[in-house]
mmCIF file of C-alpha atoms in Angstrom:
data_model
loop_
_atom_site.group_PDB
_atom_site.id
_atom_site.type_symbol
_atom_site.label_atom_id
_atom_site.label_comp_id
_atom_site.label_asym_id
_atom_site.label_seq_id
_atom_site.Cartn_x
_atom_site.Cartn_y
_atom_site.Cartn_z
ATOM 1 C CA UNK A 1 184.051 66.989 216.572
ATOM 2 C CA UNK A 2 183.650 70.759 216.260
ATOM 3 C CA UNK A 3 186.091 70.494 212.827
ATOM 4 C CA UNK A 4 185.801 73.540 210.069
ATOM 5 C CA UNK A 5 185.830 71.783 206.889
ATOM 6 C CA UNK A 6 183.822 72.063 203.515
ATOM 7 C CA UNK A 7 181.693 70.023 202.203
ATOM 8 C CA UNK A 8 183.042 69.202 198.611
ATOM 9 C CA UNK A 9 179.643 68.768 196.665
ATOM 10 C CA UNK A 10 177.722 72.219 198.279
ATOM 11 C CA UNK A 11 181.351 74.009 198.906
ATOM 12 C CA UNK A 12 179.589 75.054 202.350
ATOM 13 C CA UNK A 13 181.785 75.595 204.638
ATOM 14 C CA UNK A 14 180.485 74.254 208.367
ATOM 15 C CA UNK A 15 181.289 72.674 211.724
ATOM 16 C CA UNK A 16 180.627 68.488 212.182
ATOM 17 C CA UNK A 17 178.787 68.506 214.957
ATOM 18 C CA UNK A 18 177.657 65.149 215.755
ATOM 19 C CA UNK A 19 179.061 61.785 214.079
ATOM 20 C CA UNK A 20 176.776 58.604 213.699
ATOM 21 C CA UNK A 21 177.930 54.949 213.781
ATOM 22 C CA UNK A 22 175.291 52.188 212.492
ATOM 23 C CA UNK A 23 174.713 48.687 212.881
ATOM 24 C CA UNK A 24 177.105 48.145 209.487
ATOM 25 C CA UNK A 25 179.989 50.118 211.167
ATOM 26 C CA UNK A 26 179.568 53.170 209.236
ATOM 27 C CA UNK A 27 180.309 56.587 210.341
ATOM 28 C CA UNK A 28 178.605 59.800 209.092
ATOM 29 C CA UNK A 29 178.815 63.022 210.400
ATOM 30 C CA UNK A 30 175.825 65.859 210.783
ATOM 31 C CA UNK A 31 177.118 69.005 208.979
ATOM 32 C CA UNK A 32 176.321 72.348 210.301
ATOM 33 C CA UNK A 33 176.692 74.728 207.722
ATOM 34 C CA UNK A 34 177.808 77.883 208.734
ATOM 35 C CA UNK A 35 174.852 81.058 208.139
ATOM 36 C CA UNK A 36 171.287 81.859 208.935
ATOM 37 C CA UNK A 37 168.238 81.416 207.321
ATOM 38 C CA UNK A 38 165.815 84.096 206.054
ATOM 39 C CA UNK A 39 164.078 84.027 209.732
ATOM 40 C CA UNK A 40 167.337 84.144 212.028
ATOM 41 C CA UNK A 41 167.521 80.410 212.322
ATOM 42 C CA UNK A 42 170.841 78.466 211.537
ATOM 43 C CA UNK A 43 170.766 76.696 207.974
ATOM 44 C CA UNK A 44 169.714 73.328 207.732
ATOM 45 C CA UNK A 45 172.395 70.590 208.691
ATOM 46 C CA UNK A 46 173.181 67.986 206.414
ATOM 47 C CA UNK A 47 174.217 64.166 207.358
ATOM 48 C CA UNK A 48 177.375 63.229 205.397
ATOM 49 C CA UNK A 49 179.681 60.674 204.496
ATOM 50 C CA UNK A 50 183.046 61.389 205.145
ATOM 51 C CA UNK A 51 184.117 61.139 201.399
ATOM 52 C CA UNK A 52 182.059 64.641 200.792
ATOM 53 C CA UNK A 53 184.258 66.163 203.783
ATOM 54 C CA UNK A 54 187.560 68.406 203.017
ATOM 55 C CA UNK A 55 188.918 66.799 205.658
ATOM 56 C CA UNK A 56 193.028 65.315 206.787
ATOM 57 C CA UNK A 57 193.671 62.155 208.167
ATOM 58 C CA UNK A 58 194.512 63.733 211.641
ATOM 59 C CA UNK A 59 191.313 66.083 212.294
ATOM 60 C CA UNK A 60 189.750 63.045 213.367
ATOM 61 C CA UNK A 61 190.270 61.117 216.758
ATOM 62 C CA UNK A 62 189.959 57.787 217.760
ATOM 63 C CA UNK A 63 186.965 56.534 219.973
ATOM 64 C CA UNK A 64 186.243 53.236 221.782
ATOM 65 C CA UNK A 65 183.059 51.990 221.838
ATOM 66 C CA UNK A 66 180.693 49.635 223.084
ATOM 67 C CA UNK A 67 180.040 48.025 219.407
ATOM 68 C CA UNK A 68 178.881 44.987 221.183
ATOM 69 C CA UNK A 69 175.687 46.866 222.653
ATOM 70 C CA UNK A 70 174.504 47.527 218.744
ATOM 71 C CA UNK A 71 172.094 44.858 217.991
ATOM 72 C CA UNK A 72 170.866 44.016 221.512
ATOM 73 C CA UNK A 73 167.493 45.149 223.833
ATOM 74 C CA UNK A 74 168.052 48.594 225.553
ATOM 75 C CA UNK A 75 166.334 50.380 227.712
ATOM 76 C CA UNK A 76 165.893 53.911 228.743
ATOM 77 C CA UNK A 77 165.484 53.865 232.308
ATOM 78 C CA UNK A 78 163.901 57.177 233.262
ATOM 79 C CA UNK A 79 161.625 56.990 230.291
ATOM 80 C CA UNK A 80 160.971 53.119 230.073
ATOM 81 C CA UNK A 81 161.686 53.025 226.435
ATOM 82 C CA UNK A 82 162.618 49.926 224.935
ATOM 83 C CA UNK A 83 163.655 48.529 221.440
ATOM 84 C CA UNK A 84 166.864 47.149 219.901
ATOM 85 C CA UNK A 85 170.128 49.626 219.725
ATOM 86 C CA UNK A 86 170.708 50.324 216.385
ATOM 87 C CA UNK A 87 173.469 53.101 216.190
ATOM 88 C CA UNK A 88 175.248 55.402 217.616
ATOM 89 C CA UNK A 89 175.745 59.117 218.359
ATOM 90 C CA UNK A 90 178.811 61.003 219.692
ATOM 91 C CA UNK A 91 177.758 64.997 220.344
ATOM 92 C CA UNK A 92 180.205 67.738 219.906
ATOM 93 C CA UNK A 93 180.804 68.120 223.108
ATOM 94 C CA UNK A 94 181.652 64.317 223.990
ATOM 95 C CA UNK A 95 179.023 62.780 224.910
ATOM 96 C CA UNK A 96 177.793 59.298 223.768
ATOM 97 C CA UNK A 97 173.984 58.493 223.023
ATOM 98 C CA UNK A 98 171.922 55.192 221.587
ATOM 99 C CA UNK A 99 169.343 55.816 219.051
ATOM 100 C CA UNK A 100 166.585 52.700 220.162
ATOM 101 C CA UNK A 101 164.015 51.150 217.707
ATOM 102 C CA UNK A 102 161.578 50.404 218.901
ATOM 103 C CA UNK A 103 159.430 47.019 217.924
ATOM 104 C CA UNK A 104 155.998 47.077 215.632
ATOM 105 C CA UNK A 105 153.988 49.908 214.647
ATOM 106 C CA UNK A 106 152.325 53.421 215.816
ATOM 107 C CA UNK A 107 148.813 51.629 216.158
ATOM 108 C CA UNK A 108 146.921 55.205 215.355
ATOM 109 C CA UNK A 109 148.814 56.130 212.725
ATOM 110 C CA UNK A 110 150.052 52.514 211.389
ATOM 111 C CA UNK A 111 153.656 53.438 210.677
ATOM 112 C CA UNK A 112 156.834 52.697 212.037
ATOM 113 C CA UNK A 113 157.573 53.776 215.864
ATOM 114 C CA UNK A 114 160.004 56.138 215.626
ATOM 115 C CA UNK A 115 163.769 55.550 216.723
ATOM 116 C CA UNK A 116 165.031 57.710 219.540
ATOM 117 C CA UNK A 117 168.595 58.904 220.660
ATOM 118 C CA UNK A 118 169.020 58.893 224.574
ATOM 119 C CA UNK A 119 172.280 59.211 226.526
ATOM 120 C CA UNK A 120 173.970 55.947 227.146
ATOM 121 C CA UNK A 121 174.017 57.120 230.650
ATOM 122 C CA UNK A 122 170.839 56.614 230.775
ATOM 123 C CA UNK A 123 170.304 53.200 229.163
ATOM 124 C CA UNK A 124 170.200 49.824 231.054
ATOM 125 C CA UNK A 125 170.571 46.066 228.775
ATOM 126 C CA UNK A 126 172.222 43.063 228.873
ATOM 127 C CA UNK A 127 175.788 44.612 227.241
ATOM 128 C CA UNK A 128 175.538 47.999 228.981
ATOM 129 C CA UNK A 129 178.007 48.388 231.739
ATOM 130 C CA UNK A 130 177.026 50.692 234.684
ATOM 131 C CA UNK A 131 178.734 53.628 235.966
ATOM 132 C CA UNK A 132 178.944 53.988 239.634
ATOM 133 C CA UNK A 133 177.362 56.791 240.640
ATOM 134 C CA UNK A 134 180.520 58.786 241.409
ATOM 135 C CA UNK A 135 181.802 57.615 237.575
ATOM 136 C CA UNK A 136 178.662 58.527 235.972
ATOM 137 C CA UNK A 137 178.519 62.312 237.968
ATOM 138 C CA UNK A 138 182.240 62.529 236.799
ATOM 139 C CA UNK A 139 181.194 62.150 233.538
ATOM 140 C CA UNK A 140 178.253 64.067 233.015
ATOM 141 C CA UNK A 141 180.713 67.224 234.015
ATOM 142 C CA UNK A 142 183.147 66.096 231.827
ATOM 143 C CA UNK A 143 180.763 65.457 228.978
ATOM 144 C CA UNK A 144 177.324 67.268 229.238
ATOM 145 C CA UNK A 145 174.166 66.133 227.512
ATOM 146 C CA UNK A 146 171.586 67.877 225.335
ATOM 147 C CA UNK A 147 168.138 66.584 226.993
ATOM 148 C CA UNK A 148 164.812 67.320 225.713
ATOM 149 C CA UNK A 149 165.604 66.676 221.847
ATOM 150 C CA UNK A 150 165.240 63.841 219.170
ATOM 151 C CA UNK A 151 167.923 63.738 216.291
ATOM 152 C CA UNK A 152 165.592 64.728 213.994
ATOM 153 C CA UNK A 153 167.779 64.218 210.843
ATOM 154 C CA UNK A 154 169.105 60.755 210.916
ATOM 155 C CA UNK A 155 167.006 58.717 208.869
#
């Protein structure tokens, strides 16, 4: 994370911010490219595959994790949201979130419930192993988490 590369169809140049693993074992990465927008805002991020990425073999690093929770019922504790884990999301800064689908439909609006991303932390189910409390504080300094935000651009 936090790699200056270009993206080879656009020729932006921009940060990855964020990576994605799904259900299939994928990875894509959320591209920040680098300038403002007409009102001060940063440009629109785009979410890659790594083939559009100007990118070497060794700007990436390895990461274990938990494939084993994809698939199964999770649970946001503080929130009480529920729904089957469905991928993955490693921040910039390190730490590791769940996105969560939810089951059936919106009943006002008859559409899809929408997926969330929460921090693992967070997250109880059946193939989730807890932190002690002393691990868990350990690692929120190590790795911080945003709070207060849905990933907005992963389909």
């Amino acid at each position: 994370m936090g790699i200056v590369c270009t993206d080879k169809a656009t020729e932006l140049k921009g940060t990855l911010t964020h990576w994605v693993l799904n259900m299939d074992g994928f990875v894509n990465y959320l591209f920040q490219p680098k300038g403002l927008d007409e009102d001060g805002q940063p440009v629109e991020a785009v979410y890659l595959c790594e083939k559009r990425l100007n990118v070497r073999e060794d700007d990436f690093e390895t990461v274990e994790v938990p494939f084993e929770i994809i698939g199964s019922t999770v649970t946001d504790k503080p929130s009480g949201y529920t729904g089957m884990a469905v991928e993955f999301v490693r921040y910039i800064n390190g730490c590791f979130h769940i996105m969560i689908q939810p089951k059936g439909v919106n009943m006002k609006t008859k559409t899809t419930i929408h997926k969330r991303d929460f921090d693992l932390r967070s997250c109880t189910g059946r193939k989730i192993k807890q932190l002690s409390e002393k691990k868990k504080e350990a690692s929120i300094k190590k790795t911080p988490s945003p709070t207060g935000k849905i990933f907005h651009l992963i389909p």
